[in-house]
mmCIF file of C-alpha atoms in Angstrom:
data_model
loop_
_atom_site.group_PDB
_atom_site.id
_atom_site.type_symbol
_atom_site.label_atom_id
_atom_site.label_comp_id
_atom_site.label_asym_id
_atom_site.label_seq_id
_atom_site.Cartn_x
_atom_site.Cartn_y
_atom_site.Cartn_z
ATOM 1 C CA MET A 814 0.392 0.129 0.066
ATOM 2 C CA ASP A 815 1.152 3.011 -1.011
ATOM 3 C CA TYR A 816 1.364 6.635 0.833
ATOM 4 C CA LYS A 817 -0.548 9.942 -0.597
ATOM 5 C CA ASP A 818 0.779 12.837 -0.109
ATOM 6 C CA TYR A 819 -2.113 15.068 -0.325
ATOM 7 C CA TYR A 820 -0.493 18.419 0.566
ATOM 8 C CA LYS A 821 1.089 17.357 -2.883
ATOM 9 C CA ALA A 822 -1.201 16.719 -4.384
ATOM 10 C CA LEU A 823 -3.252 19.776 -4.247
ATOM 11 C CA GLY A 824 0.431 21.155 -4.165
ATOM 12 C CA VAL A 825 -0.625 23.345 -1.205
ATOM 13 C CA SER A 826 1.816 23.303 2.671
ATOM 14 C CA LYS A 827 1.584 21.876 5.567
ATOM 15 C CA THR A 828 -0.395 24.653 7.303
ATOM 16 C CA ALA A 829 -2.165 25.982 4.217
ATOM 17 C CA THR A 830 -5.934 26.876 5.581
ATOM 18 C CA LYS A 831 -9.220 25.466 4.185
ATOM 19 C CA GLU A 832 -9.988 28.379 2.632
ATOM 20 C CA GLU A 833 -6.693 28.414 0.783
ATOM 21 C CA ILE A 834 -7.153 24.752 0.192
ATOM 22 C CA ARG A 835 -10.746 24.829 -0.911
ATOM 23 C CA LYS A 836 -9.641 26.766 -3.877
ATOM 24 C CA ALA A 837 -5.753 24.498 -4.815
ATOM 25 C CA PHE A 838 -8.191 22.143 -5.083
ATOM 26 C CA ARG A 839 -10.729 24.844 -7.681
ATOM 27 C CA SER A 840 -7.955 25.603 -9.509
ATOM 28 C CA LEU A 841 -6.481 22.462 -9.762
ATOM 29 C CA ALA A 842 -10.441 20.658 -10.544
ATOM 30 C CA ARG A 843 -10.595 22.699 -13.380
ATOM 31 C CA LYS A 844 -7.605 22.226 -15.058
ATOM 32 C CA TYR A 845 -8.304 17.868 -15.244
ATOM 33 C CA HIS A 846 -11.967 18.806 -15.297
ATOM 34 C CA PRO A 847 -12.205 14.819 -17.792
ATOM 35 C CA ASP A 848 -14.594 17.451 -19.555
ATOM 36 C CA VAL A 849 -12.064 19.576 -21.058
ATOM 37 C CA ALA A 850 -8.355 18.127 -19.985
ATOM 38 C CA GLU A 851 -6.972 16.767 -23.779
ATOM 39 C CA ASN A 852 -5.026 14.234 -22.670
ATOM 40 C CA LYS A 853 -8.402 12.354 -21.016
ATOM 41 C CA ILE A 854 -6.208 9.977 -19.561
ATOM 42 C CA LEU A 855 -4.527 12.003 -17.907
ATOM 43 C CA ALA A 856 -7.204 13.846 -16.229
ATOM 44 C CA ASP A 857 -9.104 11.484 -15.042
ATOM 45 C CA HIS A 858 -6.806 10.064 -12.852
ATOM 46 C CA LYS A 859 -5.009 13.664 -11.661
ATOM 47 C CA PHE A 860 -9.601 14.147 -10.949
ATOM 48 C CA LYS A 861 -9.303 10.782 -9.217
ATOM 49 C CA GLU A 862 -6.020 12.383 -6.839
ATOM 50 C CA ILE A 863 -6.958 15.479 -6.429
ATOM 51 C CA ASN A 864 -10.707 14.998 -5.381
ATOM 52 C CA GLU A 865 -9.089 11.780 -2.428
ATOM 53 C CA ALA A 866 -6.536 14.706 -1.529
ATOM 54 C CA TYR A 867 -9.635 16.674 -1.240
ATOM 55 C CA GLU A 868 -12.161 13.866 0.130
ATOM 56 C CA VAL A 869 -9.429 14.079 3.493
ATOM 57 C CA LEU A 870 -6.694 17.664 3.527
ATOM 58 C CA SER A 871 -10.266 19.050 3.731
ATOM 59 C CA ASP A 872 -12.877 18.127 5.854
ATOM 60 C CA PRO A 873 -11.419 18.610 9.231
ATOM 61 C CA ALA A 874 -11.203 15.398 11.731
ATOM 62 C CA LYS A 875 -9.392 12.936 8.441
ATOM 63 C CA ARG A 876 -7.679 16.089 7.779
ATOM 64 C CA ALA A 877 -5.790 15.633 11.961
ATOM 65 C CA ARG A 878 -5.330 11.978 11.682
ATOM 66 C CA TYR A 879 -4.479 12.211 8.219
ATOM 67 C CA ASP A 880 -1.699 14.455 9.700
ATOM 68 C CA GLN A 881 -1.193 12.340 12.951
ATOM 69 C CA MET A 882 -0.302 9.599 10.974
ATOM 70 C CA ARG A 883 2.067 11.496 8.377
ATOM 71 C CA PRO A 884 5.039 11.385 10.367
ATOM 72 C CA ASN A 885 5.651 7.742 10.604
ATOM 73 C CA PHE A 886 5.168 7.613 6.934
ATOM 74 C CA ALA A 887 7.628 9.595 6.556
ATOM 75 C CA GLN A 888 9.813 7.832 9.676
ATOM 76 C CA GLY A 889 8.877 4.255 6.895
ATOM 77 C CA ASN A 890 6.873 3.038 10.026
ATOM 78 C CA PRO A 891 4.069 3.159 9.761
ATOM 79 C CA ALA A 892 2.729 0.451 11.291
ATOM 80 C CA ARG A 893 3.347 2.152 14.751
ATOM 81 C CA ASN A 894 1.245 2.388 17.187
ATOM 82 C CA THR A 895 0.106 6.879 18.010
ATOM 83 C CA ALA A 896 -1.600 8.632 20.759
ATOM 84 C CA GLY A 897 -5.640 7.813 19.390
ATOM 85 C CA GLY A 898 -5.751 4.046 18.180
ATOM 86 C CA VAL A 899 -4.602 4.911 13.718
ATOM 87 C CA TRP A 900 -2.485 2.317 13.859
ATOM 88 C CA GLN A 901 -4.497 0.327 15.799
ATOM 89 C CA GLN A 902 -7.330 0.556 14.183
ATOM 90 C CA ALA A 903 -5.844 -0.383 11.081
ATOM 91 C CA ALA A 904 -2.877 -3.629 11.814
ATOM 92 C CA SER A 905 -6.295 -4.829 13.125
ATOM 93 C CA GLY A 906 -7.401 -5.021 9.300
ATOM 94 C CA ALA A 907 -3.789 -6.376 8.714
ATOM 95 C CA GLN A 908 -5.486 -10.056 7.298
ATOM 96 C CA GLN A 909 -8.012 -8.178 5.441
ATOM 97 C CA GLY A 910 -5.753 -6.559 2.919
ATOM 98 C CA ASP A 911 -5.809 -9.631 0.519
ATOM 99 C CA VAL A 912 -8.260 -8.508 -1.551
ATOM 100 C CA HIS A 913 -7.063 -4.955 -4.136
ATOM 101 C CA PHE A 914 -9.807 -3.117 -6.051
ATOM 102 C CA GLU A 915 -9.282 -0.934 -9.265
ATOM 103 C CA GLY A 916 -11.457 0.461 -11.213
ATOM 104 C CA THR A 917 -13.365 2.577 -7.922
ATOM 105 C CA GLY A 918 -11.183 6.055 -7.903
ATOM 106 C CA PHE A 919 -10.302 5.771 -4.177
ATOM 107 C CA SER A 920 -6.213 3.987 -3.646
ATOM 108 C CA ASP A 921 -6.217 1.443 -1.100
ATOM 109 C CA PHE A 922 -4.424 3.919 0.748
ATOM 110 C CA PHE A 923 -7.200 5.359 1.133
ATOM 111 C CA GLU A 924 -10.261 2.343 1.614
ATOM 112 C CA GLN A 925 -7.395 1.468 4.301
ATOM 113 C CA PHE A 926 -7.844 4.889 7.082
ATOM 114 C CA PHE A 927 -10.209 7.243 5.358
ATOM 115 C CA GLY A 928 -13.557 4.733 3.743
ATOM 116 C CA GLY A 929 -16.602 4.991 4.293
ATOM 117 C CA ASN A 930 -17.062 1.164 6.086
ATOM 118 C CA GLY A 931 -13.645 2.487 8.624
ATOM 119 C CA GLY A 932 -11.803 1.125 5.613
ATOM 120 C CA PHE A 933 -12.153 -2.362 6.457
ATOM 121 C CA PHE A 934 -15.079 -5.062 4.159
ATOM 122 C CA LYS A 935 -17.211 -5.619 5.747
ATOM 123 C CA ARG A 936 -17.902 -8.752 7.156
ATOM 124 C CA GLY A 937 -20.572 -11.277 6.640
ATOM 125 C CA GLY A 938 -19.187 -15.637 5.740
ATOM 126 C CA LYS A 939 -23.081 -17.264 6.324
ATOM 127 C CA THR A 940 -23.424 -20.951 6.245
ATOM 128 C CA ASP A 941 -25.525 -22.088 2.929
ATOM 129 C CA GLU A 942 -28.694 -21.934 2.597
ATOM 130 C CA GLY A 943 -31.606 -25.414 3.314
ATOM 131 C CA GLY A 944 -30.692 -25.700 7.315
ATOM 132 C CA PHE A 945 -27.894 -27.469 6.757
ATOM 133 C CA SER A 946 -23.994 -27.462 7.782
ATOM 134 C CA LYS A 947 -20.686 -25.453 6.487
ATOM 135 C CA GLY A 948 -19.462 -28.820 6.567
ATOM 136 C CA PHE A 949 -21.688 -30.394 3.774
ATOM 137 C CA PHE A 950 -22.430 -27.278 0.910
ATOM 138 C CA GLY A 951 -19.078 -25.607 2.775
ATOM 139 C CA LYS A 952 -19.751 -22.096 3.418
ATOM 140 C CA LYS A 953 -21.292 -18.423 1.783
ATOM 141 C CA GLY A 954 -18.186 -15.786 0.494
ATOM 142 C CA GLU A 955 -18.056 -12.831 3.516
ATOM 143 C CA ASP A 956 -19.454 -10.210 2.048
ATOM 144 C CA LEU A 957 -16.864 -7.215 0.578
ATOM 145 C CA GLU A 958 -17.885 -2.825 0.590
ATOM 146 C CA ARG A 959 -16.087 -0.315 -0.803
ATOM 147 C CA ASP A 960 -16.113 3.597 -1.586
ATOM 148 C CA ILE A 961 -16.717 3.841 -5.129
ATOM 149 C CA MET A 962 -16.438 8.006 -6.555
ATOM 150 C CA VAL A 963 -19.005 9.341 -8.830
ATOM 151 C CA THR A 964 -18.435 11.905 -10.314
ATOM 152 C CA VAL A 965 -21.299 14.126 -10.183
ATOM 153 C CA GLU A 966 -21.598 14.139 -14.509
ATOM 154 C CA GLU A 967 -21.826 10.267 -13.749
ATOM 155 C CA ALA A 968 -24.911 11.201 -11.488
ATOM 156 C CA TYR A 969 -27.190 13.098 -13.627
ATOM 157 C CA ASN A 970 -26.198 11.145 -17.141
ATOM 158 C CA GLY A 971 -25.488 7.067 -15.336
ATOM 159 C CA SER A 972 -22.882 5.302 -16.499
ATOM 160 C CA THR A 973 -20.905 2.002 -16.752
ATOM 161 C CA ARG A 974 -17.954 1.661 -14.584
ATOM 162 C CA LYS A 975 -15.073 -1.070 -15.705
ATOM 163 C CA VAL A 976 -14.324 -2.633 -11.456
ATOM 164 C CA THR A 977 -11.239 -5.080 -10.689
ATOM 165 C CA VAL A 978 -11.181 -7.004 -7.821
ATOM 166 C CA THR A 979 -8.019 -9.221 -6.847
ATOM 167 C CA GLN A 980 -7.792 -11.515 -4.697
ATOM 168 C CA THR A 981 -5.375 -13.168 -2.892
ATOM 169 C CA MET A 982 -6.514 -17.249 -1.752
ATOM 170 C CA GLY A 983 -5.543 -19.432 0.676
ATOM 171 C CA ASN A 984 -2.962 -20.606 -0.639
ATOM 172 C CA GLY A 985 -1.329 -17.635 -1.862
ATOM 173 C CA GLN A 986 -2.637 -17.106 -5.700
ATOM 174 C CA GLU A 987 -3.945 -14.595 -7.416
ATOM 175 C CA GLU A 988 -7.843 -14.535 -8.639
ATOM 176 C CA VAL A 989 -8.157 -11.398 -10.914
ATOM 177 C CA SER A 990 -12.363 -10.614 -11.704
ATOM 178 C CA HIS A 991 -13.444 -8.444 -13.844
ATOM 179 C CA PHE A 992 -17.205 -7.074 -14.105
ATOM 180 C CA LYS A 993 -19.449 -3.924 -15.103
ATOM 181 C CA VAL A 994 -21.166 -1.519 -11.984
ATOM 182 C CA ARG A 995 -23.951 -0.347 -13.064
ATOM 183 C CA ILE A 996 -24.467 3.422 -12.169
ATOM 184 C CA PRO A 997 -27.803 4.172 -12.904
ATOM 185 C CA ALA A 998 -28.232 8.311 -13.488
ATOM 186 C CA GLY A 999 -30.032 9.625 -10.056
ATOM 187 C CA VAL A 1000 -27.128 8.072 -8.011
ATOM 188 C CA ARG A 1001 -27.536 10.215 -4.135
ATOM 189 C CA ASP A 1002 -24.549 10.952 -2.486
ATOM 190 C CA GLY A 1003 -24.323 8.164 1.338
ATOM 191 C CA GLN A 1004 -25.987 5.089 -1.158
ATOM 192 C CA ARG A 1005 -25.394 2.068 -1.523
ATOM 193 C CA LEU A 1006 -24.918 -0.052 -4.229
ATOM 194 C CA LYS A 1007 -25.008 -4.237 -4.408
ATOM 195 C CA VAL A 1008 -23.326 -5.935 -7.089
ATOM 196 C CA GLN A 1009 -24.742 -9.294 -6.611
ATOM 197 C CA GLY A 1010 -22.246 -12.357 -6.002
ATOM 198 C CA LYS A 1011 -19.166 -9.988 -6.536
ATOM 199 C CA GLY A 1012 -17.211 -11.049 -3.375
ATOM 200 C CA GLU A 1013 -15.039 -13.073 -1.462
ATOM 201 C CA GLN A 1014 -15.458 -16.778 -3.418
ATOM 202 C CA GLY A 1015 -17.731 -18.988 -0.572
ATOM 203 C CA THR A 1016 -15.545 -22.313 -0.070
ATOM 204 C CA GLY A 1017 -16.487 -26.076 -1.401
ATOM 205 C CA ARG A 1018 -20.241 -25.569 -2.673
ATOM 206 C CA GLY A 1019 -21.028 -22.131 -0.690
ATOM 207 C CA LYS A 1020 -22.304 -19.287 -2.640
ATOM 208 C CA PRO A 1021 -19.275 -16.070 -3.680
ATOM 209 C CA GLY A 1022 -20.923 -12.856 -1.134
ATOM 210 C CA ASN A 1023 -21.442 -10.064 -2.344
ATOM 211 C CA LEU A 1024 -20.081 -6.235 -3.070
ATOM 212 C CA TYR A 1025 -21.434 -3.377 -1.724
ATOM 213 C CA LEU A 1026 -19.795 0.291 -2.988
ATOM 214 C CA ASN A 1027 -20.931 3.135 -1.124
ATOM 215 C CA VAL A 1028 -21.146 6.196 -3.471
ATOM 216 C CA LYS A 1029 -18.887 9.166 -2.596
ATOM 217 C CA LEU A 1030 -19.498 12.017 -5.334
ATOM 218 C CA ALA A 1031 -16.173 13.062 -6.621
ATOM 219 C CA SER A 1032 -16.432 17.511 -5.341
ATOM 220 C CA HIS A 1033 -16.796 19.172 -8.790
ATOM 221 C CA PRO A 1034 -15.253 22.746 -9.515
ATOM 222 C CA LEU A 1035 -18.242 23.922 -10.557
ATOM 223 C CA TYR A 1036 -20.890 22.392 -8.303
ATOM 224 C CA ARG A 1037 -21.669 22.207 -5.316
ATOM 225 C CA VAL A 1038 -24.494 18.761 -4.291
ATOM 226 C CA GLN A 1039 -26.822 18.624 -1.640
ATOM 227 C CA GLY A 1040 -29.705 16.025 -2.226
ATOM 228 C CA GLY A 1041 -30.142 15.889 -5.608
ATOM 229 C CA ASN A 1042 -30.549 20.207 -6.070
ATOM 230 C CA LEU A 1043 -27.226 21.642 -7.507
ATOM 231 C CA TYR A 1044 -25.948 25.631 -7.175
ATOM 232 C CA TYR A 1045 -23.694 27.252 -9.155
ATOM 233 C CA ASP A 1046 -22.040 30.807 -8.327
ATOM 234 C CA LEU A 1047 -22.748 32.404 -10.857
ATOM 235 C CA GLU A 1048 -20.809 36.134 -11.450
ATOM 236 C CA LEU A 1049 -21.810 38.935 -12.659
ATOM 237 C CA ALA A 1050 -20.639 42.470 -13.923
ATOM 238 C CA PRO A 1051 -21.725 44.816 -12.222
ATOM 239 C CA TRP A 1052 -24.156 46.650 -15.588
ATOM 240 C CA GLU A 1053 -25.260 43.275 -16.015
ATOM 241 C CA ALA A 1054 -26.876 43.203 -12.329
ATOM 242 C CA VAL A 1055 -28.084 46.788 -12.482
ATOM 243 C CA LEU A 1056 -29.881 46.573 -16.119
ATOM 244 C CA GLY A 1057 -30.094 42.601 -16.337
ATOM 245 C CA ALA A 1058 -29.077 40.313 -19.148
ATOM 246 C CA LYS A 1059 -28.678 37.290 -20.890
ATOM 247 C CA ILE A 1060 -26.519 34.771 -19.801
ATOM 248 C CA ILE A 1061 -25.322 30.893 -21.960
ATOM 249 C CA LEU A 1062 -24.809 29.345 -19.156
ATOM 250 C CA ARG A 1063 -22.945 25.506 -19.700
ATOM 251 C CA THR A 1064 -25.334 22.821 -17.988
ATOM 252 C CA LEU A 1065 -24.651 19.562 -17.179
ATOM 253 C CA GLY A 1066 -28.128 19.084 -19.961
ATOM 254 C CA GLY A 1067 -26.758 21.251 -22.029
ATOM 255 C CA SER A 1068 -26.709 25.198 -23.160
ATOM 256 C CA ILE A 1069 -29.961 27.327 -21.853
ATOM 257 C CA ALA A 1070 -29.719 30.783 -21.773
ATOM 258 C CA ILE A 1071 -30.846 32.778 -18.385
ATOM 259 C CA LYS A 1072 -32.667 35.894 -17.639
ATOM 260 C CA ILE A 1073 -31.181 38.192 -14.615
ATOM 261 C CA PRO A 1074 -33.839 40.551 -13.874
ATOM 262 C CA PRO A 1075 -32.993 43.557 -13.245
ATOM 263 C CA GLY A 1076 -31.300 45.077 -10.519
ATOM 264 C CA THR A 1077 -30.574 41.304 -9.077
ATOM 265 C CA THR A 1078 -28.518 42.503 -5.954
ATOM 266 C CA HIS A 1079 -25.378 40.060 -4.853
ATOM 267 C CA GLY A 1080 -26.542 37.536 -2.702
ATOM 268 C CA GLN A 1081 -29.432 36.919 -4.240
ATOM 269 C CA MET A 1082 -30.291 33.437 -5.269
ATOM 270 C CA LEU A 1083 -32.641 32.228 -8.897
ATOM 271 C CA ARG A 1084 -34.078 28.545 -9.029
ATOM 272 C CA VAL A 1085 -33.686 27.772 -12.334
ATOM 273 C CA LYS A 1086 -36.565 24.011 -12.852
ATOM 274 C CA ASN A 1087 -36.150 20.647 -13.278
ATOM 275 C CA LYS A 1088 -32.233 21.390 -13.769
ATOM 276 C CA GLY A 1089 -30.773 19.247 -10.940
ATOM 277 C CA LEU A 1090 -30.418 15.849 -10.728
ATOM 278 C CA PRO A 1091 -32.064 13.897 -11.773
ATOM 279 C CA ASP A 1092 -33.901 11.011 -9.629
ATOM 280 C CA LYS A 1093 -35.049 7.415 -10.164
ATOM 281 C CA ASN A 1094 -37.374 7.557 -11.808
ATOM 282 C CA GLY A 1095 -36.110 10.858 -14.087
ATOM 283 C CA ASN A 1096 -38.044 13.542 -12.569
ATOM 284 C CA HIS A 1097 -35.237 16.151 -12.026
ATOM 285 C CA ASP A 1098 -34.176 18.825 -9.335
ATOM 286 C CA ASP A 1099 -33.847 22.522 -9.471
ATOM 287 C CA LEU A 1100 -30.317 24.452 -9.825
ATOM 288 C CA TYR A 1101 -29.916 26.703 -7.816
ATOM 289 C CA LEU A 1102 -27.492 30.362 -8.699
ATOM 290 C CA ASN A 1103 -25.728 32.118 -6.985
ATOM 291 C CA ILE A 1104 -25.124 35.341 -7.656
ATOM 292 C CA HIS A 1105 -22.083 37.261 -7.210
ATOM 293 C CA VAL A 1106 -21.733 40.657 -8.126
ATOM 294 C CA VAL A 1107 -17.517 41.095 -9.538
ATOM 295 C CA THR A 1108 -16.004 44.506 -9.115
ATOM 296 C CA PRO A 1109 -13.809 45.465 -12.552
ATOM 297 C CA THR A 1110 -10.680 45.927 -9.824
ATOM 298 C CA HIS A 1111 -8.110 47.050 -12.617
ATOM 299 C CA PRO A 1112 -10.907 49.467 -15.321
ATOM 300 C CA SER A 1113 -9.060 51.508 -17.028
ATOM 301 C CA ALA A 1114 -9.036 55.093 -18.138
ATOM 302 C CA GLN A 1115 -11.905 55.671 -19.706
ATOM 303 C CA GLU A 1116 -14.298 53.633 -17.969
ATOM 304 C CA VAL A 1117 -12.723 55.925 -14.916
ATOM 305 C CA ARG A 1118 -13.991 58.413 -16.160
ATOM 306 C CA LEU A 1119 -17.884 56.811 -16.756
ATOM 307 C CA TRP A 1120 -18.166 55.709 -13.631
ATOM 308 C CA GLU A 1121 -16.880 58.934 -12.157
ATOM 309 C CA GLN A 1122 -20.615 59.797 -14.401
ATOM 310 C CA LEU A 1123 -22.012 58.040 -12.631
ATOM 311 C CA ARG A 1124 -21.079 58.912 -9.375
ATOM 312 C CA ASP A 1125 -21.745 62.612 -10.355
ATOM 313 C CA THR A 1126 -25.696 61.859 -11.609
ATOM 314 C CA SER A 1127 -26.539 58.412 -9.455
ATOM 315 C CA THR A 1128 -29.400 60.024 -6.419
ATOM 316 C CA PHE A 1129 -28.592 56.000 -5.607
ATOM 317 C CA ASN A 1130 -26.792 55.664 -1.559
ATOM 318 C CA PRO A 1131 -26.664 52.264 -0.496
ATOM 319 C CA ARG A 1132 -26.470 53.172 2.391
ATOM 320 C CA SER A 1133 -29.775 55.355 2.803
ATOM 321 C CA ILE A 1134 -31.669 52.212 2.328
#
């Protein structure tokens, strides 16, 4: 299991603030988002890498735990137990490390220490059905549980993911299983997908266990997701906010024309119906535009004169409202 330097992945210092981490993620996510990057293979890898880093460093509890772990990796002694029992917990799952996943979007390092199920596989070995002893027919394979990173685009459109599971058997041989996982449109963060018969192999005539994939929606450089609603920060020039405007906005479902009403204010929320994520029945939630009025920081000389003219002729006083 390779150590992951999440600070290096985001290009921030070990003392970076939450806002610095957020800005670094958004900048990198825009650069490597698969929809805009030219090198799709590299972009896919980098996008997952920075999402994993952001998943840990943006969460105060996970970041504190990660910071506690880092010195031991730097010293080449990851098995050392530290205060809080971080490594003791990891060591208790070492015997479960004989299963390796590819295609879930998360590294083994993340799953071991930060996965939604504590990083460990769900164990559910049972005797085969029918009331017979496990010694007669064998033992059902144990269920496995893993996190899967799903992009907002996949949640909107649905997709099929190729997953590879490599299991180390009792005799030391590896058994590799390739299969496809259907990610349905409308999947929600925290939802669990069941993949029948893709858990650990049973013994004797026992059936294989199942694989359960816990959905974690990848952070998006533009959208925030709450349930099925999407939130987007829309930047407007002052004159667009005052006079109104027609904005062409690229959404997950394609480009749409947005009418900005005159007198729109900073911080106002505009609702665009049925442009959010779909539900299991195909009905869409909404897209909310959070208005940010952006002031020019380097106006030209001519622009300054026009602003001065507006100042001298306008009767508007925001402090008298």
